[in-house]
Short mmCIF file of C-alpha atoms in Angstrom, two decimals:
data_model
loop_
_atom_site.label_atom_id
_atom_site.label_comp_id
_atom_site.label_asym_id
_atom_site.label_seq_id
_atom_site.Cartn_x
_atom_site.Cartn_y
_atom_site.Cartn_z
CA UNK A 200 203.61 13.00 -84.56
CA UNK A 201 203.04 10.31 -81.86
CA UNK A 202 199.42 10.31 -80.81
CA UNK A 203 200.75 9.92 -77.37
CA UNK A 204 202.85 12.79 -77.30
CA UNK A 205 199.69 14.85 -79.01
CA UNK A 206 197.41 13.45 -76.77
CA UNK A 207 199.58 14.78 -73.78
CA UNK A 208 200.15 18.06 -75.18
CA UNK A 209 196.56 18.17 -75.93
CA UNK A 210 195.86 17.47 -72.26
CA UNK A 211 198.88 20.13 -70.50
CA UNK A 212 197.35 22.98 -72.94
CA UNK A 213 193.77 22.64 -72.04
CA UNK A 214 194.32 22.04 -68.26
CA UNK A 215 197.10 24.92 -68.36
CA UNK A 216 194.41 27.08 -69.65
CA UNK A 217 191.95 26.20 -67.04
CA UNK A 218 194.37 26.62 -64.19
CA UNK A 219 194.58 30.07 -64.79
CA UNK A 220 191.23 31.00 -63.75
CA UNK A 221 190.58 28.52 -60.59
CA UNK A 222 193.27 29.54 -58.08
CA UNK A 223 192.18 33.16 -59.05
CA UNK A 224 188.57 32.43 -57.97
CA UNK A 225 189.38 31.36 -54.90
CA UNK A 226 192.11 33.66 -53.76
CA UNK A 227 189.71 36.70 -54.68
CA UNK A 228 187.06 34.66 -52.65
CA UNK A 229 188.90 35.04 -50.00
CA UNK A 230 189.55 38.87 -50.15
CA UNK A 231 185.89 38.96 -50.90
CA UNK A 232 185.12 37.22 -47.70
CA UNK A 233 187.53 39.88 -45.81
CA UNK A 234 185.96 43.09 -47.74
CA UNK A 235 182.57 42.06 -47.40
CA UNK A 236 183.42 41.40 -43.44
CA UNK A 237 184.75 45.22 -43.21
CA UNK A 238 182.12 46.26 -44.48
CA UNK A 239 179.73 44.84 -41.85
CA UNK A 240 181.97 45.14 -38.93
CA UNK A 241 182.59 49.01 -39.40
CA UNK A 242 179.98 50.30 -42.19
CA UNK A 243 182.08 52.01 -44.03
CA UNK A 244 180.37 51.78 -47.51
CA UNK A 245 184.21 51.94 -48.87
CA UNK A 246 184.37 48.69 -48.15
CA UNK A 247 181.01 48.07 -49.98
CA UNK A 248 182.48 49.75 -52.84
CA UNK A 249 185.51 47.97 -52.85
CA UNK A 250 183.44 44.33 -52.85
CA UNK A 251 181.26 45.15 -55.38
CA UNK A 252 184.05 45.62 -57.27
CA UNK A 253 185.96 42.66 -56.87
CA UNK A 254 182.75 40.51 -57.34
CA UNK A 255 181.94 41.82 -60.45
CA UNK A 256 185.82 40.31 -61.47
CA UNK A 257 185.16 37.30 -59.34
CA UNK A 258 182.19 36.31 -61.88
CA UNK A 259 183.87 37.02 -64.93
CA UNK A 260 187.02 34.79 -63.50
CA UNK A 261 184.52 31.92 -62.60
CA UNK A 262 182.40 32.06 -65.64
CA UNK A 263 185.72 31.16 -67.59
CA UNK A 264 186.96 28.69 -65.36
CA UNK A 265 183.70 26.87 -65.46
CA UNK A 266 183.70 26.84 -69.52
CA UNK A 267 187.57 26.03 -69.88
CA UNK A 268 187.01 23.00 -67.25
CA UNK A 269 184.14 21.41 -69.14
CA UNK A 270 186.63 20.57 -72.09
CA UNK A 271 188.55 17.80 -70.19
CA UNK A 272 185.83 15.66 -69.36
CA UNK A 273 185.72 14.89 -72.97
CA UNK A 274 189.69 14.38 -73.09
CA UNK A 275 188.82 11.58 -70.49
CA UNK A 276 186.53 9.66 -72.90
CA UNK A 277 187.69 11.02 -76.24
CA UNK A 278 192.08 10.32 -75.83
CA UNK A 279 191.90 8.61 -72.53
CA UNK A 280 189.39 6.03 -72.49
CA UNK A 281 191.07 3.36 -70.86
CA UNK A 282 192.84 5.21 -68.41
CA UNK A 283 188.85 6.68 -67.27
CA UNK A 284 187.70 2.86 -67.49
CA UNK A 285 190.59 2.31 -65.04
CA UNK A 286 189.89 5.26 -62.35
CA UNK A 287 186.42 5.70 -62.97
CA UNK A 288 185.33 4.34 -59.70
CA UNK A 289 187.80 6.35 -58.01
CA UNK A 290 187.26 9.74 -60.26
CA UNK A 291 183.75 9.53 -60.72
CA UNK A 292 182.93 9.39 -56.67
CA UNK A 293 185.76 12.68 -56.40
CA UNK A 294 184.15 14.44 -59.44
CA UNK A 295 180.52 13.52 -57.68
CA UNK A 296 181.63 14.89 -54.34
CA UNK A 297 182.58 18.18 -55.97
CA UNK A 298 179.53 18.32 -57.83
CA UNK A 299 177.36 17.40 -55.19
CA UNK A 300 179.41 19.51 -52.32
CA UNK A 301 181.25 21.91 -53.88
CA UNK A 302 180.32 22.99 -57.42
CA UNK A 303 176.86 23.47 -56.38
CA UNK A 304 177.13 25.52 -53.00
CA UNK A 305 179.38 27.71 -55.12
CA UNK A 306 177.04 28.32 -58.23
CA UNK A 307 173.87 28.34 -55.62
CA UNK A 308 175.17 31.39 -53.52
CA UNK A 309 177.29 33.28 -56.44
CA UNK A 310 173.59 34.37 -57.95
CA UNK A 311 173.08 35.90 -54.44
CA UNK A 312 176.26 37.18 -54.40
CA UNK A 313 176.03 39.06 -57.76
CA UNK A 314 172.33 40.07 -58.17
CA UNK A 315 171.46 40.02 -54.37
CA UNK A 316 172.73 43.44 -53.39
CA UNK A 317 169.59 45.27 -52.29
CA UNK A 318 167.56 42.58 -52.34
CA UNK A 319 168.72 40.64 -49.39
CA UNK A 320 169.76 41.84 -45.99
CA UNK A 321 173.99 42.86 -45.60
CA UNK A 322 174.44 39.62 -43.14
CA UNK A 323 172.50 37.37 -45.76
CA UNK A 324 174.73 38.69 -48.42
CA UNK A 325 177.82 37.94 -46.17
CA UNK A 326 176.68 34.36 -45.54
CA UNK A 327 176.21 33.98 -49.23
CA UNK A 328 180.10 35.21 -49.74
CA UNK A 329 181.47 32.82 -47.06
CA UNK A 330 179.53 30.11 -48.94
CA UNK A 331 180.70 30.93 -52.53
CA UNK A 332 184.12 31.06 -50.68
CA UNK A 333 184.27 27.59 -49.07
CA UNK A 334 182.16 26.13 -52.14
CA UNK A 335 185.50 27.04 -54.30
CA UNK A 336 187.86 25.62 -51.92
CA UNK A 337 185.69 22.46 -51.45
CA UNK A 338 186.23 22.22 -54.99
CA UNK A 339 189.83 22.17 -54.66
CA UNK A 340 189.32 19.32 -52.07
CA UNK A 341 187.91 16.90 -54.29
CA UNK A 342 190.17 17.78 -57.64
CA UNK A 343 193.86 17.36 -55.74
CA UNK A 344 192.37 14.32 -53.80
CA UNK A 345 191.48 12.74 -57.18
CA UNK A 346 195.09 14.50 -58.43
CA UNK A 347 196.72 13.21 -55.31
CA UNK A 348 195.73 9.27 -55.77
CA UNK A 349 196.91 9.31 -58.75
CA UNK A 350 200.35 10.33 -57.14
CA UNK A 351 199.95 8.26 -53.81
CA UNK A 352 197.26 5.44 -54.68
CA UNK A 353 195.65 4.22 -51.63
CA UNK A 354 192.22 2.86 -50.05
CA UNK A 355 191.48 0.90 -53.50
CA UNK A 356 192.40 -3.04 -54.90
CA UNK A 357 192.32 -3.65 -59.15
CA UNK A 358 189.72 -6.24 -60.07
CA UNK A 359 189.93 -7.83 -64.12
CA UNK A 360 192.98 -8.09 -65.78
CA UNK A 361 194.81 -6.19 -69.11
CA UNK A 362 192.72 -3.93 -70.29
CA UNK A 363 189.63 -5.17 -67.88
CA UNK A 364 191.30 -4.14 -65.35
CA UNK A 365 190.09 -1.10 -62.94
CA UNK A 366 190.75 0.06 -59.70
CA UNK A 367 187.85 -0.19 -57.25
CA UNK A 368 187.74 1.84 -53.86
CA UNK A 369 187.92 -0.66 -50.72
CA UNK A 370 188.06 2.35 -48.59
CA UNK A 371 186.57 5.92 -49.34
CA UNK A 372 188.27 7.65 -46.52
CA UNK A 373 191.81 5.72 -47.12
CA UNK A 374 191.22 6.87 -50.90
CA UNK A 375 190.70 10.95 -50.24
CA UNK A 376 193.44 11.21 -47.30
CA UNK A 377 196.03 9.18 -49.21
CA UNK A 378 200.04 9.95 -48.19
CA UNK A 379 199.79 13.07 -50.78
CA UNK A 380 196.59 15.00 -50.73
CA UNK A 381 196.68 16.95 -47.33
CA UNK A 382 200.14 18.50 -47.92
CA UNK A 383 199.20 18.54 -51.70
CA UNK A 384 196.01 20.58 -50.69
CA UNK A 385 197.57 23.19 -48.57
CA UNK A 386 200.19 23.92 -51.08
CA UNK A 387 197.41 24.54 -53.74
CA UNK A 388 195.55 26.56 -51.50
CA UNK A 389 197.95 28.82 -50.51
CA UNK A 390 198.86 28.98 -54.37
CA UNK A 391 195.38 30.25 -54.97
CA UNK A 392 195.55 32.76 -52.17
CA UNK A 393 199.11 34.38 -53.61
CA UNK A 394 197.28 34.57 -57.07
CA UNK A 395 193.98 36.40 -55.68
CA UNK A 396 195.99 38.45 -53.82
CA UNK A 397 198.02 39.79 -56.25
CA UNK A 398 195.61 40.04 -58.66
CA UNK A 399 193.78 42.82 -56.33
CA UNK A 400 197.68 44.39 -55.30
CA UNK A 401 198.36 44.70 -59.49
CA UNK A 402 195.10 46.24 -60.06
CA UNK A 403 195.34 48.62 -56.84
CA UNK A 404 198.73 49.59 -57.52
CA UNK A 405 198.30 50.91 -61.10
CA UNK A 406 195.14 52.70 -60.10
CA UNK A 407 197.38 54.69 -57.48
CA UNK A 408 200.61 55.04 -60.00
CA UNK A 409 197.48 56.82 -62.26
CA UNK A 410 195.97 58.83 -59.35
CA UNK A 411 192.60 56.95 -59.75
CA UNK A 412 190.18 55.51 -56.78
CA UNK A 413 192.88 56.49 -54.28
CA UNK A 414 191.23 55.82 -50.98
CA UNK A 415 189.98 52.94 -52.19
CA UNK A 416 192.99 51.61 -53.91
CA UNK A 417 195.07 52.07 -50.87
CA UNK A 418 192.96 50.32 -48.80
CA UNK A 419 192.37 47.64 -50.80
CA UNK A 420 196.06 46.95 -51.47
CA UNK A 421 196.95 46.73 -47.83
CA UNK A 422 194.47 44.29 -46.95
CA UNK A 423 195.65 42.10 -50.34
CA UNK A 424 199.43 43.07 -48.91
CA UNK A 425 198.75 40.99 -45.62
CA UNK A 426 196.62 38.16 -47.48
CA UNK A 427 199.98 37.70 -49.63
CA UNK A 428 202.66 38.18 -47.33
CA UNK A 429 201.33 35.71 -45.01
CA UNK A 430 200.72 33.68 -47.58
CA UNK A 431 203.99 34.08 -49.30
CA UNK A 432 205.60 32.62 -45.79
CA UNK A 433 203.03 29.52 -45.10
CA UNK A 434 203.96 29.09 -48.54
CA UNK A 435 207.42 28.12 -47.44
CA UNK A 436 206.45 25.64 -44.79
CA UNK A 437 203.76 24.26 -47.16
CA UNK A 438 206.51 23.77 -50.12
CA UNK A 439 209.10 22.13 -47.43
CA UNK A 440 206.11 19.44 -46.06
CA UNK A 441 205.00 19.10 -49.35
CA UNK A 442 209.54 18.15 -50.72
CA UNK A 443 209.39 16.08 -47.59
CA UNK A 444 206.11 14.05 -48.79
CA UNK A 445 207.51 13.67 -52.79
CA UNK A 446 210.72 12.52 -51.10
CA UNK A 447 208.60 9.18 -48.84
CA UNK A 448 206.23 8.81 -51.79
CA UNK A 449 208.30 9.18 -54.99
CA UNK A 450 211.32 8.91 -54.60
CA UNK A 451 212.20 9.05 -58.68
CA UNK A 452 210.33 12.71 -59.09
CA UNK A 453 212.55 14.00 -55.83
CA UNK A 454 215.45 13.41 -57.71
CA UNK A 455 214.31 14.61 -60.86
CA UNK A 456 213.08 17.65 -59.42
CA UNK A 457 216.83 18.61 -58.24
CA UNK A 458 218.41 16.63 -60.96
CA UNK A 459 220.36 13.79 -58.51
CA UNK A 460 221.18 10.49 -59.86
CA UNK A 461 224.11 8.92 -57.85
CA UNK A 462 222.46 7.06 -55.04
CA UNK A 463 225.86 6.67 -53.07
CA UNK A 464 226.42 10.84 -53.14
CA UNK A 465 224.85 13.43 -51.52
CA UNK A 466 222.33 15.97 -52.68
CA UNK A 467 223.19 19.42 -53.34
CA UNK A 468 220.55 22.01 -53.76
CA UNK A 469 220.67 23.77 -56.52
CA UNK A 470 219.10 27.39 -57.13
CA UNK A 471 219.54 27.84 -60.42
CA UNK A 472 221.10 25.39 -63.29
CA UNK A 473 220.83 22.48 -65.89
CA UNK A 474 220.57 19.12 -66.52
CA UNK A 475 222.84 16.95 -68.91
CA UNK A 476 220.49 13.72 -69.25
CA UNK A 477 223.43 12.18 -71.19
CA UNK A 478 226.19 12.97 -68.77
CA UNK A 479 223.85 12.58 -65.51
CA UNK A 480 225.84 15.98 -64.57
CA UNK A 481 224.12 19.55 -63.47
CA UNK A 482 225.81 22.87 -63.76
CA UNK A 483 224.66 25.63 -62.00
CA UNK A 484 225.03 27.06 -58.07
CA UNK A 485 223.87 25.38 -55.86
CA UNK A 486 224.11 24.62 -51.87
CA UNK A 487 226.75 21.46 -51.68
CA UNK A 488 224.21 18.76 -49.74
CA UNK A 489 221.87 21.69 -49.24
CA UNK A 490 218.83 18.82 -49.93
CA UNK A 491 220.47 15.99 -47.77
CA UNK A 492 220.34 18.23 -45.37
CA UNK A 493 216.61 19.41 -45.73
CA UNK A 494 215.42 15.83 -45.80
CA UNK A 495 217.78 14.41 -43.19
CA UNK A 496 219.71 17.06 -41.39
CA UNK A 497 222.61 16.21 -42.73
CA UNK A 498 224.95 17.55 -45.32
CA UNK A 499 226.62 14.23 -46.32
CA UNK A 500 223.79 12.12 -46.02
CA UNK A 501 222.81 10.23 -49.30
CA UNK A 502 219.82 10.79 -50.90
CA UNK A 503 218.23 7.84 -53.74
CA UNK A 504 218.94 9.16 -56.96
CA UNK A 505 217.23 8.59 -60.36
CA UNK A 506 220.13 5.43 -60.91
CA UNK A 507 218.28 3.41 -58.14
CA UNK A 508 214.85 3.25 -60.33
CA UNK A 509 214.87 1.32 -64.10
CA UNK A 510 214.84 2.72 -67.20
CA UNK A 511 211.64 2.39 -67.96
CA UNK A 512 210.23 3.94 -64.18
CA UNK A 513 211.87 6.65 -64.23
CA UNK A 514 211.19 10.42 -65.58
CA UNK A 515 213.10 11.29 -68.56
CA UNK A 516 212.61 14.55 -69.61
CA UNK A 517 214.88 15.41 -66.03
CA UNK A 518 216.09 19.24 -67.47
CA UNK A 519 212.40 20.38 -67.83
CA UNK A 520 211.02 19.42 -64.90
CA UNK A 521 214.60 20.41 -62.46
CA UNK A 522 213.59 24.25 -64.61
CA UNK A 523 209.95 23.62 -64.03
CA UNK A 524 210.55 23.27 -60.44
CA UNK A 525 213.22 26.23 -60.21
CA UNK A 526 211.29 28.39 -61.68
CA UNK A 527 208.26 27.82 -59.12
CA UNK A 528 210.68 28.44 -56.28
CA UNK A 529 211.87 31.15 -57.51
CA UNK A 530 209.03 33.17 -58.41
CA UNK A 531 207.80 32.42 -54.69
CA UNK A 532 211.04 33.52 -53.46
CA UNK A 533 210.26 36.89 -55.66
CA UNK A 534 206.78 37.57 -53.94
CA UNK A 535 208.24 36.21 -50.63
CA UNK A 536 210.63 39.43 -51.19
CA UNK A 537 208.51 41.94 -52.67
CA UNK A 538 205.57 41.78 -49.64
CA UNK A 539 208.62 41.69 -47.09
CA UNK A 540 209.86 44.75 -48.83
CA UNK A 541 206.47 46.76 -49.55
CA UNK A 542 205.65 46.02 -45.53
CA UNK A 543 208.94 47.51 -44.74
CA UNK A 544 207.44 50.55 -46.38
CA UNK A 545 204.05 50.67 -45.16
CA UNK A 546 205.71 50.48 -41.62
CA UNK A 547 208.30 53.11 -42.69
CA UNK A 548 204.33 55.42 -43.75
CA UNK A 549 206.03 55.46 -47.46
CA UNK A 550 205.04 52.87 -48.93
CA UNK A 551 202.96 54.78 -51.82
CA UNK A 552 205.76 56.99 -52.29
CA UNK A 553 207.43 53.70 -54.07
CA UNK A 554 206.42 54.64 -57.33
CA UNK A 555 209.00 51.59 -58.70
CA UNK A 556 207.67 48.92 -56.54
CA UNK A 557 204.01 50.01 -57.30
CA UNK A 558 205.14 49.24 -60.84
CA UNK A 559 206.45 46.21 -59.96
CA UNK A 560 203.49 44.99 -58.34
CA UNK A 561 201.35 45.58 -61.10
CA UNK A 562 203.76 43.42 -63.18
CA UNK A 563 204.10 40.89 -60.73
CA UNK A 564 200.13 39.30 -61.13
CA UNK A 565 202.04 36.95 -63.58
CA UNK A 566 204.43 35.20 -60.72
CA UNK A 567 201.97 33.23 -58.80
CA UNK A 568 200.77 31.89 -61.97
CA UNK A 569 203.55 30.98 -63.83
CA UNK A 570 204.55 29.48 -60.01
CA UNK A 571 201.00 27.65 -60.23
CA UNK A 572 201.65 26.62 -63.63
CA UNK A 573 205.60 25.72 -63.00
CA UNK A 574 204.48 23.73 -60.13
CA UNK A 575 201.88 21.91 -61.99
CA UNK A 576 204.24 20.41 -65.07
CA UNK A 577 206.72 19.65 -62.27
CA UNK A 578 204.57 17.38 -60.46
CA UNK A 579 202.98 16.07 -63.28
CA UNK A 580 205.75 15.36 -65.33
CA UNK A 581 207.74 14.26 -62.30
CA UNK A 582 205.52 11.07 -62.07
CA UNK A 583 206.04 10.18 -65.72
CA UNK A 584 206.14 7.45 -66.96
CA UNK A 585 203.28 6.66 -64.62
CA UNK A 586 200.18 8.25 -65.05
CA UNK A 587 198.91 6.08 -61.89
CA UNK A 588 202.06 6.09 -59.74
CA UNK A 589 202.93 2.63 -59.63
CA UNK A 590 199.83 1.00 -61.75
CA UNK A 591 199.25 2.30 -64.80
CA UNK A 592 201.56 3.93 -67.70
CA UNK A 593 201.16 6.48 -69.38
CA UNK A 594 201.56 4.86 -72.80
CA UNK A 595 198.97 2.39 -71.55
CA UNK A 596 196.24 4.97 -70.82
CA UNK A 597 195.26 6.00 -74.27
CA UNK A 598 192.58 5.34 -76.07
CA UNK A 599 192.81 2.53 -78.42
CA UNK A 600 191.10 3.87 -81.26
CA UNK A 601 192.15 7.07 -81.53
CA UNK A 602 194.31 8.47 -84.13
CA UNK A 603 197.12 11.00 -84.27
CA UNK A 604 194.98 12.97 -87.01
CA UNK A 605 192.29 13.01 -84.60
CA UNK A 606 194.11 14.59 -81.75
CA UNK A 607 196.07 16.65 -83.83
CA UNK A 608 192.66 18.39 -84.99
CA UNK A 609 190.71 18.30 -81.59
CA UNK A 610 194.04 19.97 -80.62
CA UNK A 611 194.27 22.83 -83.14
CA UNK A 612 190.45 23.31 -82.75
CA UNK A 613 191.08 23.57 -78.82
CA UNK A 614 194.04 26.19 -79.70
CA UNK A 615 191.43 28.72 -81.73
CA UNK A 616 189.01 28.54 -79.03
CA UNK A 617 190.82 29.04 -76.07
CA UNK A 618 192.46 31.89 -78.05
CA UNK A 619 189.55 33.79 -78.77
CA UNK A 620 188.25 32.85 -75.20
CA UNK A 621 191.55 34.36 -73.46
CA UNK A 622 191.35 37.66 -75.65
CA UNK A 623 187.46 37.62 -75.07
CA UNK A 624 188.65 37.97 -70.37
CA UNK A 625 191.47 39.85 -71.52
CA UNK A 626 189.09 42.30 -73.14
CA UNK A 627 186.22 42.34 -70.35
CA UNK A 628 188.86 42.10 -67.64
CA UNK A 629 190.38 45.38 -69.03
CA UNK A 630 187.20 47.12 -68.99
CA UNK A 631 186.10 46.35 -65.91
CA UNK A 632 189.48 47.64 -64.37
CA UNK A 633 189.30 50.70 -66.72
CA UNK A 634 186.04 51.32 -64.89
CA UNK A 635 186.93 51.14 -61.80
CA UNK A 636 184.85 50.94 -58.87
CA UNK A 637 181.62 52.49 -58.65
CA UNK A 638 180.41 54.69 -55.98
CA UNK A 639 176.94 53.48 -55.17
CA UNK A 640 175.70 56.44 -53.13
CA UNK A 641 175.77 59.08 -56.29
CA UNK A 642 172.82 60.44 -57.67
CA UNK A 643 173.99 59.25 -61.05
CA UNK A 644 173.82 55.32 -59.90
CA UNK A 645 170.76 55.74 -57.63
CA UNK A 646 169.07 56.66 -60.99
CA UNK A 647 170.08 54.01 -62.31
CA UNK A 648 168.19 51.88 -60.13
CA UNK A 649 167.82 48.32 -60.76
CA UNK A 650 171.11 48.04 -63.74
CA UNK A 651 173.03 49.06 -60.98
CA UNK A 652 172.27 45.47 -58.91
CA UNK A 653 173.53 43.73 -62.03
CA UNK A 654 177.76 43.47 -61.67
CA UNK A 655 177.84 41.95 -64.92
CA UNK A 656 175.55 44.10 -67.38
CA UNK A 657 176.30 47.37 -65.80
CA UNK A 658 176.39 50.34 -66.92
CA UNK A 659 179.55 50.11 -68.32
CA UNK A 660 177.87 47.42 -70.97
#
């Protein structure tokens, strides 16, 4: 096989892997940051219960994402060494940022957070949430701005020629608020708080379908249900600025994403279909000029379609990312539904009596992440062929000396590890919820005095 098309597999496996475990991190932050707050406005040691919980899951989550993230940074040098030798300057002061600013406010107050129950005062250990909290999102900042200018270059000019050449930041602040990374940024944060969120409503709502932890459960899933359902809805003014920002920036991955190539015709919007690359035809439903209208207010209006751009600059593999992109939308659509729906019955005082959308919640912790994961080979493979809009090609990014056998075994080495490292969470994840949470004030877990402080080598271990 091509080493460029191994390479690139390589690549949208590993980073596939590791985006399952980031967005979680810092939705459950979030609800962490709202439990732990109960908890000191009102006292209630449910609430204590309930965190102490959810932390003990928020370290196993991070501990993973940490591990599965480290394997790219050798991708960079190992597969994609002149494609780091061009965005070095411009990676390596993102990647430093996040270090400096976000990676290590996050790992500094998560020891506090997990071992500092006891030890340091409630309001300490509330400060030392919030700052595990923002040091994840900070995080975020600095990978979709480095993300983003690859999309929307900006702040930077290319010094050297061929394969000397190398972009070089002119202007820090132009570089990390480039045309894409604000909207881009809100989009991906509001992913992450749909995946927390119903994380905690899958766990909460199979623990009441089996009669288990039922105060707590309940509680728990109606703060989660408001984190998602207002979530679910910024999510659809997030997703429209973010369209409206792919349709001024790149033009070519607009019209991929909805499958448009006649630059004279309007665009319909279609909600569910397929694309005939030969034929330059989709079948499907859709809403006749529904995306003229989005972008200009107006059903006939024309939109630039993939025939404007040349061969060569324009995305080719149009029927996987128009399904890629479907498929996000319509899992949002989905949650978008089910919170409406579940608050309809929490209004109505029967929501728990819903035994069949309890069971559908518990199923439904896979939609925001294959909608994370949808999203992500959308917009990725949407730039293609670029894998600098506008600069740099993807073909032109590889390493030079590195062969096809290489990959190949790198690859199949990756697969085995991340396999064993998936059923490895799968397995402590499943215990943990198994457990359940713990009710600190027993005799049985005073006695057990200092394991007790340890989330991670309870007494479950």
């Amino acid at each position: 096989m091509d080493v460029e098309i191994l390479a690139r597999v390589q690549f949208a496996f590993t980073i596939a892997f590791h985006y399952i475990y980031p967005p979680l991190s810092i939705g459950l932050g979030l609800l962490l940051v709202i439990y732990e707050g109960m908890y000191l406005k009102t006292g209630d040691k449910k609430y204590e219960q309930i965190a102490r919980f959810w932390i003990k899951i928020f370290a196993l989550i991070f501990g993973l994402g940490v591990a599965t993230g480290i394997i790219m940074e050798f991708e960079f040098g190992t597969n994609w060494a002149t494609y780091s030798k061009y965005v070095g300057d411009i990676f390596g002061s993102a990647l430093a940022a996040e270090g400096i600013f976000a990676f290590a406010l996050e790992s500094g107050f998560l020891g506090i957070l997990i071992f500092g129950w006891n030890r340091v005062g409630p309001k300490v250990h509330f400060f030392s949430c919030i700052m595990v909290f923002l040091g994840s999102m900070f995080s975020a900042v600095w990978i979709v701005v480095a993300n983003s200018w690859q999309q929307t270059p900006a702040g930077y000019h290319i010094v050297g020629e061929g394969l000397n050449a190398r972009a070089e930041i002119t202007d820090f602040w132009a570089m990390v608020f480039n045309p894409s990374s604000v909207e881009r940024l809100i989009h991906v944060w509001i992913g992450c708080f749909l995946a927390g969120a119903f994380l905690v409503l899958s766990v909460n709502a199979w623990y009441i379908l089996k009669k288990r932890h039922l105060d707590i459960a309940k509680r728990s899933f109606r703060i989660a249900l408001v984190v998602a359902t207002v979530s679910g809805l910024l999510q659809l003014l997030a997703g429209h600025k973010s369209a409206d920002g792919v349709a001024r920036n790149q033009p070519a991955k607009l019209a991929a994403l909805e499958g448009h190539f006649d630059s004279s015709a309007r665009a319909d919007m279609y909600l569910i279909g397929k694309v005939n690359n030969k034929t330059q035809e989709v079948s499907g439903i859709s809403i006749p000029g529904g995306l003229s209208f989005l972008l200009h207010g107006n059903f006939t209006e024309p939109v630039k379609g993939l025939n404007a751009f040349p061969e060569d600059e324009r995305p080719k593999q149009v029927n996987a990312i128009f399904q890629f992109y479907h498929i996000m939308v319509a899992c949002g659509m989905i949650m978008i539904g089910m919170t409406l729906l579940a608050c309809f019955y929490w209004w109505r005082k029967n929501l728990f009596d819903k035994r069949w959308l309890l069971r559908a919640f518990v199923w439904a912790v896979l939609l925001p992440q294959i909608a994370n994961q949808a999203g992500w080979f959308a917009a990725e493979m949407g730039r293609q062929p670029w894998v600098v809009y506008g600069l740099l090609k993807t073909s032109d990014a590889l390493s030079k000396s590195v062969t096809a056998n290489q990959v190949l075994f790198s690859l199949i080495l990756f697969l085995g590890v991340y396999f064993i490292l998936f059923l490895l969470f799968l397995y402590l994840l499943n215990r943990k919820i198994q457990h359940g949470p713990v009710d600190y004030g027993t005799k049985e877990h005073i006695d057990e005095g200092s394991k007790r402080d340890n989330p991670i080598m309870d007494h479950e271990s």
